[in-house]
Short mmCIF file of C-alpha atoms in Angstrom, two decimals:
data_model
loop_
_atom_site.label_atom_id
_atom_site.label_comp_id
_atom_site.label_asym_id
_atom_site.label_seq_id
_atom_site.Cartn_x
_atom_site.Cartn_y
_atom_site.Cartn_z
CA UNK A 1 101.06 87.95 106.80
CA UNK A 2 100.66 91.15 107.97
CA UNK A 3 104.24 92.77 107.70
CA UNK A 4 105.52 95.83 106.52
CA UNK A 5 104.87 94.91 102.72
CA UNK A 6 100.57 95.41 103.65
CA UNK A 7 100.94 99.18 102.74
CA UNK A 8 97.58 99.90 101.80
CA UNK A 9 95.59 102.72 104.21
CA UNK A 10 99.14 103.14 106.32
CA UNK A 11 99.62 106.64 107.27
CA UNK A 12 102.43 109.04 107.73
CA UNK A 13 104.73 108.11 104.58
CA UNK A 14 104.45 111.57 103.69
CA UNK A 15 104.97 113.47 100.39
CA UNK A 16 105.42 111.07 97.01
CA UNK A 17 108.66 111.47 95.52
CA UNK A 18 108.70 111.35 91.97
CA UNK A 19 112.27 111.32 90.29
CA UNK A 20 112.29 113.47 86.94
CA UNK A 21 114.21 111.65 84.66
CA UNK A 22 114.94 108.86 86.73
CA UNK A 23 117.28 105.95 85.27
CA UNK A 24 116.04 102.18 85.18
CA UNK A 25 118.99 101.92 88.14
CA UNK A 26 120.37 103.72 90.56
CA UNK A 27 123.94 102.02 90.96
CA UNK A 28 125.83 99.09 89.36
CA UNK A 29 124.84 96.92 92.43
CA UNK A 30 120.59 97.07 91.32
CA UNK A 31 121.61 96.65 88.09
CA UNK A 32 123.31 92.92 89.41
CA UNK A 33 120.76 92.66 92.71
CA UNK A 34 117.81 92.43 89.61
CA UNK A 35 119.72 90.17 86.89
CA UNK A 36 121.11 87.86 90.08
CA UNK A 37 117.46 87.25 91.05
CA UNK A 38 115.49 86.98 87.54
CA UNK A 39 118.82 84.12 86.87
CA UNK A 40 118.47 82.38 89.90
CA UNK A 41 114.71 82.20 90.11
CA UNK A 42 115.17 80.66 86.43
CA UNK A 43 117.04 77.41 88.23
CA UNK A 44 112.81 76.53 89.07
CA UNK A 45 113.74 75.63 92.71
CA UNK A 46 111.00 78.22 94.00
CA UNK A 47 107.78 80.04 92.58
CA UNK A 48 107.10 83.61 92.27
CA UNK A 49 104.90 83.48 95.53
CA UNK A 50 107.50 82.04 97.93
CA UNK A 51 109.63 85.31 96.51
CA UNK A 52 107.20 87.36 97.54
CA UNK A 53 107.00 85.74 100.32
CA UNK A 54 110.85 85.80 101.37
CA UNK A 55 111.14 89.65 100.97
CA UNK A 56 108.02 90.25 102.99
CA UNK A 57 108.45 88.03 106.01
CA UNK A 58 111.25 89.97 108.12
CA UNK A 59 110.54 92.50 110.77
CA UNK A 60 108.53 95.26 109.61
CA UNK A 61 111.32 97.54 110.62
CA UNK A 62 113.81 95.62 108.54
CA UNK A 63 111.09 96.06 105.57
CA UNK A 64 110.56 99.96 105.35
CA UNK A 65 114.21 100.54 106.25
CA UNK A 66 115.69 98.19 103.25
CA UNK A 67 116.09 100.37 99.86
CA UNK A 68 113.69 98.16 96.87
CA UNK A 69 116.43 96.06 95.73
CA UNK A 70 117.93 95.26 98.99
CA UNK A 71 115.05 93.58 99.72
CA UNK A 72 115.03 91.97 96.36
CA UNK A 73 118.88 90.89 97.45
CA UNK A 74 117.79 89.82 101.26
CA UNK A 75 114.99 87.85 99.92
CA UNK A 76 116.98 85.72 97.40
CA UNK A 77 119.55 84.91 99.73
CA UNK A 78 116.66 83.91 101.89
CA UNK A 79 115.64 81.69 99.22
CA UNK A 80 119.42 80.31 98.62
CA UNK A 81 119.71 79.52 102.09
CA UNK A 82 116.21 77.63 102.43
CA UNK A 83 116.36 75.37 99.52
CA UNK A 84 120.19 74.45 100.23
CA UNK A 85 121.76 75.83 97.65
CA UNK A 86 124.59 77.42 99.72
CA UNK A 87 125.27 77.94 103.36
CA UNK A 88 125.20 81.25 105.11
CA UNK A 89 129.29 80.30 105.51
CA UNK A 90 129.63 80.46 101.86
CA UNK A 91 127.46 84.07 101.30
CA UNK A 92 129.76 85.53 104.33
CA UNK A 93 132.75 84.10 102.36
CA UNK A 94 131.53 85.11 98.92
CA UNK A 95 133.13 81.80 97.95
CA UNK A 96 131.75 77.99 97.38
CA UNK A 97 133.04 75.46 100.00
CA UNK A 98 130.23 72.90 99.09
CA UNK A 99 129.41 71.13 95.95
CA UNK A 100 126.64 72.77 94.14
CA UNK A 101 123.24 71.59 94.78
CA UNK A 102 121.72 71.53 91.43
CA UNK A 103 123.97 71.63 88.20
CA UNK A 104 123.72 72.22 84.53
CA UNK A 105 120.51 74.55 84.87
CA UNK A 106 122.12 77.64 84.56
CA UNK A 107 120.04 80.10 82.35
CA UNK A 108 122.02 80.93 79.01
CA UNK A 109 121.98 83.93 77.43
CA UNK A 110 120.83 83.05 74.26
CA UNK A 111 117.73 81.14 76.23
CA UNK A 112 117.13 85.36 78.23
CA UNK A 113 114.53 86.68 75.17
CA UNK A 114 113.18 83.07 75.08
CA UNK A 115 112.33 82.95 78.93
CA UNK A 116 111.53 86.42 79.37
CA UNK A 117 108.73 86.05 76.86
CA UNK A 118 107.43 82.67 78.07
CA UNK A 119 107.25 84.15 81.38
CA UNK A 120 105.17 82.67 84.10
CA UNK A 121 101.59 82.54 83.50
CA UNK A 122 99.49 81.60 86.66
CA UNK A 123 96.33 80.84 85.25
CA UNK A 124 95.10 76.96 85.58
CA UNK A 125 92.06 75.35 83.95
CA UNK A 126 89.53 74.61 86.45
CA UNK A 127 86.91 71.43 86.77
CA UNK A 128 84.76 73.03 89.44
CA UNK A 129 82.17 75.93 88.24
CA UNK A 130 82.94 79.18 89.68
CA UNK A 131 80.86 80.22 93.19
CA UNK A 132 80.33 83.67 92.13
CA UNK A 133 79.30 85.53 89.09
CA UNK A 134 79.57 89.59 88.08
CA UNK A 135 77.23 92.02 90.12
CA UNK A 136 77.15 89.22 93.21
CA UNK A 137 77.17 90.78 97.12
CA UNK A 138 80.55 89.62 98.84
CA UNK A 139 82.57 89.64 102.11
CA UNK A 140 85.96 89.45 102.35
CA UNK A 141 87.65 87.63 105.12
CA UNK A 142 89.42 88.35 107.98
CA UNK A 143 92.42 86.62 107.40
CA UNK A 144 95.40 86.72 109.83
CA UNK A 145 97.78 84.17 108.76
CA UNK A 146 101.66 83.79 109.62
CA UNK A 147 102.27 82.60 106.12
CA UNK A 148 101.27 84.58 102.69
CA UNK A 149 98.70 85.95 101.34
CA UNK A 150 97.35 88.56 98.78
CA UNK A 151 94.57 89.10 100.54
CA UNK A 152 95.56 92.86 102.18
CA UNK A 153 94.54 93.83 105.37
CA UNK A 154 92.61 96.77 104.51
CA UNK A 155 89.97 94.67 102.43
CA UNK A 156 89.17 92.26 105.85
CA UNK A 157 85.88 91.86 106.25
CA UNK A 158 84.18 94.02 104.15
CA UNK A 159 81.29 93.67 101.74
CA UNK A 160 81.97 94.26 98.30
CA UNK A 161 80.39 92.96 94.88
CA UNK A 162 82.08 90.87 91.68
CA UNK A 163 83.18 93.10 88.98
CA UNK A 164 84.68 90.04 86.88
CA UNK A 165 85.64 86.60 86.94
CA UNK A 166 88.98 86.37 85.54
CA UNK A 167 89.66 82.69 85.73
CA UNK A 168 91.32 79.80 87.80
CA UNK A 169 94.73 81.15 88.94
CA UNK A 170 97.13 79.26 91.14
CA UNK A 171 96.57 80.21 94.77
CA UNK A 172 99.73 81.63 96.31
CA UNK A 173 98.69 80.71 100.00
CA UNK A 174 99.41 77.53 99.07
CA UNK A 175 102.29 77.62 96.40
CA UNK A 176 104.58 80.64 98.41
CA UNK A 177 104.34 77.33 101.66
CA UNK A 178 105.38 74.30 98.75
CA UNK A 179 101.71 72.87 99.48
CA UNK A 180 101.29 73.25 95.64
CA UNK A 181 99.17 75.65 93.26
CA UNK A 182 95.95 74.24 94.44
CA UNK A 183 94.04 76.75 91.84
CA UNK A 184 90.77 78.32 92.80
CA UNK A 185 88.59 80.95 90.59
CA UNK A 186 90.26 84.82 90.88
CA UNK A 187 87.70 87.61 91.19
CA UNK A 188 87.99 91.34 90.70
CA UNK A 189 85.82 92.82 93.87
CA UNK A 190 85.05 95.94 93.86
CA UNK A 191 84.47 97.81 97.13
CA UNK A 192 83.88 102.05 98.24
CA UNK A 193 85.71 104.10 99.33
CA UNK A 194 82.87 104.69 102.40
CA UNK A 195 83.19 100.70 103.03
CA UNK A 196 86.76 100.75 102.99
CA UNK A 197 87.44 103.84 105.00
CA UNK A 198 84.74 104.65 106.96
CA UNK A 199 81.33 107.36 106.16
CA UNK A 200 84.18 110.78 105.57
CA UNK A 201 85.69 108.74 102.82
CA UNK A 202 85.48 110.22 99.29
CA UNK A 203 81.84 109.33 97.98
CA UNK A 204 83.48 108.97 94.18
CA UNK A 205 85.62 106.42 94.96
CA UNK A 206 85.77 103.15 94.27
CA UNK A 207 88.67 100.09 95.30
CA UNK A 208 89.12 96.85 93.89
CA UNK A 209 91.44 94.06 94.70
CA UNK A 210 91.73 90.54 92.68
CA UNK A 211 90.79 88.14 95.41
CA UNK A 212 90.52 84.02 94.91
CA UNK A 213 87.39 82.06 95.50
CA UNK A 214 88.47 80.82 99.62
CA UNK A 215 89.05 85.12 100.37
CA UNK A 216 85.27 85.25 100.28
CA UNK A 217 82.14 84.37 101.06
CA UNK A 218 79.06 84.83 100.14
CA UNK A 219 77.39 88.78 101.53
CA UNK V 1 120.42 85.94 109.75
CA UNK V 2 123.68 87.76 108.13
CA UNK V 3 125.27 89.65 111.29
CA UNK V 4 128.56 89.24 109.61
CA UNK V 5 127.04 92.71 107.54
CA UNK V 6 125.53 94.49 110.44
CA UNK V 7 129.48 94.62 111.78
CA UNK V 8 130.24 96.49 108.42
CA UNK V 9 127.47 99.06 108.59
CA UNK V 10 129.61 101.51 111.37
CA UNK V 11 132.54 101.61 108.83
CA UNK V 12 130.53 101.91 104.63
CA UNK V 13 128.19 103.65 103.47
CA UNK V 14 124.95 101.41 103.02
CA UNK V 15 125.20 102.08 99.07
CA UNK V 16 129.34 100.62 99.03
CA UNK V 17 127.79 97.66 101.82
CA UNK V 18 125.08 97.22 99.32
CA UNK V 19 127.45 96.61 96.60
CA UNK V 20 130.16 93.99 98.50
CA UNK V 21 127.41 92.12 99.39
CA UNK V 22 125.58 92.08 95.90
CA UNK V 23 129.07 91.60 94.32
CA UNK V 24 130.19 88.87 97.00
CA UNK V 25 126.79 86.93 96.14
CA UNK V 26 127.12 87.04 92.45
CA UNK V 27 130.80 85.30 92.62
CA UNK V 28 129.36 82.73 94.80
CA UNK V 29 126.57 81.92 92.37
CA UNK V 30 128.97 82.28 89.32
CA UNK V 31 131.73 79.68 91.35
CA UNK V 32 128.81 77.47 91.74
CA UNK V 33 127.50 77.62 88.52
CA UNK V 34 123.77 78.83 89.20
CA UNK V 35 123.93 81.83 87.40
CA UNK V 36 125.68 82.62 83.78
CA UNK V 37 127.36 86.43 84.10
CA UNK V 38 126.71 86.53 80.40
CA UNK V 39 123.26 86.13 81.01
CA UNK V 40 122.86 88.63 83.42
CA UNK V 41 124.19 91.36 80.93
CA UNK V 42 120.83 90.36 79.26
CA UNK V 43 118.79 90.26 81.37
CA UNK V 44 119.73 93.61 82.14
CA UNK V 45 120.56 95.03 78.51
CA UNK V 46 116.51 94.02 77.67
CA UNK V 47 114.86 95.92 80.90
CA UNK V 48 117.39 99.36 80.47
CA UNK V 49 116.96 99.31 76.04
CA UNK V 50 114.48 97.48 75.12
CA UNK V 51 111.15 97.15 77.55
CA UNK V 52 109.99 100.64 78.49
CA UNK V 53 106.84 102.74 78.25
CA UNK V 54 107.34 103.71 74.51
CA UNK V 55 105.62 99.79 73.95
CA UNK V 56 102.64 101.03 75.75
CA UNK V 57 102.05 104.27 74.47
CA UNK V 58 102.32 102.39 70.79
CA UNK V 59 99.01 100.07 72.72
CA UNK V 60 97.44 103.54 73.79
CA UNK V 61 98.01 105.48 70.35
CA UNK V 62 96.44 102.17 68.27
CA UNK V 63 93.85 101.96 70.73
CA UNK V 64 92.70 105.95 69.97
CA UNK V 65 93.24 105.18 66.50
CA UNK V 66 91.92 101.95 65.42
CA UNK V 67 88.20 100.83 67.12
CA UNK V 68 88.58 97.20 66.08
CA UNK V 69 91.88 97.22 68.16
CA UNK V 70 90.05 98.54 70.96
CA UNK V 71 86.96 96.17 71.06
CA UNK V 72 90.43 93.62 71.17
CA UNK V 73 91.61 94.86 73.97
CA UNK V 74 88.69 95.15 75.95
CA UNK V 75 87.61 91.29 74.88
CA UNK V 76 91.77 89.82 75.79
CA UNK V 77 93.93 92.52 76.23
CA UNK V 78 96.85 90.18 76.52
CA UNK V 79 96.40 88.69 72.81
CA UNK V 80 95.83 92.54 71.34
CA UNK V 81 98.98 93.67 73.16
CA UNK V 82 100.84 90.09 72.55
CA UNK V 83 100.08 91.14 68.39
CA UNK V 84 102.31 94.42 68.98
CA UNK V 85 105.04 91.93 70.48
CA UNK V 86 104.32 92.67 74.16
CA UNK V 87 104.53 90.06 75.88
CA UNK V 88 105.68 87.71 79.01
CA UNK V 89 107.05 88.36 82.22
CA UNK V 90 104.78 90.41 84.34
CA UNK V 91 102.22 90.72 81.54
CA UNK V 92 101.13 87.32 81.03
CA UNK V 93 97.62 88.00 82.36
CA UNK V 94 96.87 91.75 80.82
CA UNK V 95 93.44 94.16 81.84
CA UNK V 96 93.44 97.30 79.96
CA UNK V 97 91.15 100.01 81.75
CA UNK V 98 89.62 103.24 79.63
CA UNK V 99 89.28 106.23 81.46
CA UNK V 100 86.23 108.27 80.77
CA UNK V 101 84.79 112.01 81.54
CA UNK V 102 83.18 110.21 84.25
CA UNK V 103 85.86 107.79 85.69
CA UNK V 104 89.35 108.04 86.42
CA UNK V 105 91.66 104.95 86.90
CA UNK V 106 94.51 104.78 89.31
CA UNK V 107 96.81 101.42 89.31
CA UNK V 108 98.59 100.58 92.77
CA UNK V 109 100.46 97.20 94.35
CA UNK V 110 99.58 98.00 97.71
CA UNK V 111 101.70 94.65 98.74
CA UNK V 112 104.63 94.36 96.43
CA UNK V 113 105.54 96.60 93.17
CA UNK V 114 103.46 94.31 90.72
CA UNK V 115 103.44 96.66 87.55
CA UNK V 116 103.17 95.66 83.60
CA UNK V 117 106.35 95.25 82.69
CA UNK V 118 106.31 94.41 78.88
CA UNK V 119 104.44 97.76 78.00
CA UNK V 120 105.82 99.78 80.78
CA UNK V 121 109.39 98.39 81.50
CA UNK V 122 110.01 98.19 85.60
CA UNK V 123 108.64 100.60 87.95
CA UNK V 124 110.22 104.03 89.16
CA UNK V 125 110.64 104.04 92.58
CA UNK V 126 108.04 106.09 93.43
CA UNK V 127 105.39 103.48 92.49
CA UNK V 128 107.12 100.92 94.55
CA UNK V 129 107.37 103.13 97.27
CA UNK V 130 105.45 103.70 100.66
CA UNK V 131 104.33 106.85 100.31
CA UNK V 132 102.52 105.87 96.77
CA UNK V 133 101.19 102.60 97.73
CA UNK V 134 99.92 103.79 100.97
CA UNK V 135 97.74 106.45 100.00
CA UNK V 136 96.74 105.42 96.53
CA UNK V 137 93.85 103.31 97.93
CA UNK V 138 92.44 105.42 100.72
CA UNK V 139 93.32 109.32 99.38
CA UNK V 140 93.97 108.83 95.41
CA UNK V 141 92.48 112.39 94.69
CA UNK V 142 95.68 113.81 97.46
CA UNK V 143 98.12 111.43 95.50
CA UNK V 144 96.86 112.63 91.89
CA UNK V 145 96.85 116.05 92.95
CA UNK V 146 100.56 116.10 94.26
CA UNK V 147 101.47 114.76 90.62
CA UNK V 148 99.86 117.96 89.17
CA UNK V 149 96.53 116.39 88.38
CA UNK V 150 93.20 118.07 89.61
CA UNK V 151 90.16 116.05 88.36
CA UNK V 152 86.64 117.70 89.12
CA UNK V 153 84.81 116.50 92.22
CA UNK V 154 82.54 114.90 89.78
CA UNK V 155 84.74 112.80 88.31
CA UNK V 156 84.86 109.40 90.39
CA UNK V 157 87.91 107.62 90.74
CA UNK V 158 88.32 104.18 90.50
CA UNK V 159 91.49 102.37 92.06
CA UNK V 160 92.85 99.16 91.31
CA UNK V 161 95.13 96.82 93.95
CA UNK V 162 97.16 94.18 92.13
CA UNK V 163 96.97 91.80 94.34
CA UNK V 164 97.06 88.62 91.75
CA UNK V 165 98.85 88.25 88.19
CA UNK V 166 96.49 90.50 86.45
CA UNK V 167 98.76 93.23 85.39
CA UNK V 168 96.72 96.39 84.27
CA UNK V 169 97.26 99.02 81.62
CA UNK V 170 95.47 102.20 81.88
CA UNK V 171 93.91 104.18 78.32
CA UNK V 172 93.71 107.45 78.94
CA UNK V 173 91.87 109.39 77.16
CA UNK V 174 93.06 110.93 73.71
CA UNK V 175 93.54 114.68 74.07
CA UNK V 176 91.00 117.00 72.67
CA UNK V 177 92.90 118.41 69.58
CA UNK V 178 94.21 115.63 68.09
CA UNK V 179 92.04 114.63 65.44
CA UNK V 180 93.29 112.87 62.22
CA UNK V 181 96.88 112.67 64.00
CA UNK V 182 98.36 109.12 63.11
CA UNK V 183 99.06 106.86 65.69
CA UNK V 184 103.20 107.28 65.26
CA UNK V 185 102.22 111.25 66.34
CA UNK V 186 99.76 110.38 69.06
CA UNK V 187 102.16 108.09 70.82
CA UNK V 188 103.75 110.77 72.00
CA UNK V 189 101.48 112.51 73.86
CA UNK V 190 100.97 109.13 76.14
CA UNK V 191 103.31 109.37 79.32
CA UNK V 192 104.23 106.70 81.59
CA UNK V 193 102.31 107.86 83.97
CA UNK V 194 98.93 109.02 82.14
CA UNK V 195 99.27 105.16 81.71
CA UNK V 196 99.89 104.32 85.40
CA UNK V 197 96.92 106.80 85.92
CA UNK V 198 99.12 109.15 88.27
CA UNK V 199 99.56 111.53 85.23
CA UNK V 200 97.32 112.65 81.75
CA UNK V 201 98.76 112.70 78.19
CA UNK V 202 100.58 115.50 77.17
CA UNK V 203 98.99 118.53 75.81
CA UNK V 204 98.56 118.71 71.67
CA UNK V 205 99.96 122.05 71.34
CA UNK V 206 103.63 120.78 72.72
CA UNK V 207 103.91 118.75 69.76
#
């Protein structure tokens, strides 16, 4: 979707501001906003996509205005509230007035190091041979969906060329919407800066955005 | 979806709002039994002590130090770093990217805040930030330059969007100066964000 998570080529941010020294957190409530979503996305009722997905889909003005973790916080009660595991009575209450939805799958902390370091890899073996190879001529599509994608909106339509394939990778079209992982091959495509940004761009530059096989077709 | 806060916003600061809610949440998940509080100390304790950018300047330092590591990195950069115990969440799928006299690499998440964690730790707010993820694709020479970095105009630049689960490292190059330093000295010289690509190692003569 285009919301106000597609950043790239946006203009009018301003200034980067870099924090010397800055701490991992900022407050208590991060510190909690971060372990309270890593824990509950470790009960396997959604994928990393449909979290993406759930911070990302609100009004754009709702988006820029929310600090990084309050989005992080407004997505997973999103999430709690979609798959039924409380009601929006019980998050205004802050207490349970239903029986819990799924039991006994509470992540331990002796089982943290263990899941942190098995993490979530997304990459699937694939039957079907890849459609493109290194060094091949490619346009990106235009892509306007209501649901997620990775496919940004600055890369729509443009020609670029394979720098790598990297592999089958589950798509997260499909797996943010529940319609499964439905893998497809993931290519690095490399693009200018001229065919991103139009003849004043910066001749020395170069983009490139990891797109799967259905973002693409043949240029 | 949650008017009940937007009542609360005339009377807190967003910061103290930001915390009732966080701290409401968490007793609801505790009372339900989806989430153990012990665990969350861990999960914590690991990404403020123990995951940081000190794991990836130890990949950077044995990369200027030992070629066979190198070619290892370039061939399956996951397994090379996986062998210094860097490994898992948001670096299961690792790229590690050399900058050159000729090319400079810049990594963004132009969509999210997708960022290495098991060599760099989680992202300063900066990276996850507008401003950064904005202008890194379009103007990275403006970006590099307001982070004190000037490259010459013949230097290209070379930007790259995580927009899938490829997480990537960037290997700067190893300062002039530094020859027959071991690795434990070179390490640091590598910054967080000479690794990022928004900085360059640290000069020899500091050290």
């Amino acid at each position: 979707m285009i919301g106000g998570q597609d950043l790239g080529g946006v203009m009018g941010f301003g200034r980067i501001e870099a924090e010397a020294d800055e701490p991992i957190f900022h407050s208590e409530w991060e510190r909690r906003a971060f372990a309270l979503t890593l824990a509950s996305g470790a009960l396997g009722q959604w994928n990393i996509d449909a979290s993406r997905h759930a911070r990302e889909a609100r009004p754009p003005t709702d988006y820029l205005s929310s600090s990084y973790y309050e989005l992080w916080l407004k997505g997973l009660e999103t999430l709690l509230l979609a798959k039924g595991l409380m009601t929006a009575e019980e998050i205004a209450a802050g207490r349970a007035s239903t029986p819990p939805k799924v039991v006994g799958r509470a992540l331990k902390a002796a089982d943290v190091a263990a899941a942190l370091a098995r993490g979530g890899p997304a990459d699937r073996p694939l039957a079907n041979p890849a459609r493109f190879q290194a060094g091949d001529r490619v346009r990106t599509k235009v892509l306007y969906t209501t649901g997620h994608t990775r496919l940004p909106r600055y890369a729509f339509g443009k020609i670029g060329r394979i720098e790598a394939v990297r592999g089958g990778f589950v798509l997260p079209d499909s797996a943010a919407a529940g319609r499964g992982e439905a893998p497809e091959w993931l290519y690095t495509v490399e693009f200018s800066g001229r065919e991103l940004w139009g003849g004043g761009a910066d001749g020395k530059l170069q983009v490139s955005i990891d797109a799967w096989e259905s973002y693409l077709d043949p240029a | 979806m949650h008017d009940h806060h937007e009542d609360e916003h005339e009377q807190r600061a967003p910061g103290e709002d930001m915390a009732l809610r966080v701290k409401a949440l968490e007793s609801l998940l505790v009372e339900k039994g989806y989430v153990d509080p012990a665990a969350l100390d861990a999960l914590i304790e690991t990404y403020e002590t123990r995951v940081g950018p000190r794991n990836g300047a130890k990949v950077v330092a044995k990369a200027w130090t030992e070629p066979d590591f190198l070619d290892w990195l370039r061939r399956d950069a996951t397994a090379a770093i996986a062998s210094l115990g860097f490994a898992g969440r948001q670096g299961e799928h690792m790229v590690a990217i050399e900058n050159t006299a000729e090319t400079h690499n810049l990594v963004v998440c132009t969509l999210c805040s997708c960022y290495p964690w098991p060599v760099l730790g989680l992202p300063p707010v900066w990276y996850k930030s507008p401003p950064y993820r904005s202008r890194a694709v379009r103007d990275p020479r403006g970006v590099l330059a307001e982070f004190g970095v000037e490259l010459p105009a013949s230097v290209a630049i070379r930007v790259w969007d995580s927009t899938a689960e490829i997480r990537y490292l960037v290997i700067p190059m190893r300062p002039a100066g530094t020859e027959g330093w071991p690795a434990e000295r070179l390490e640091r010289l590598v910054t967080r964000d000479s690794m990022i690509g928004a900085g360059l190692p640290l000069r020899p003569e500091a050290f």
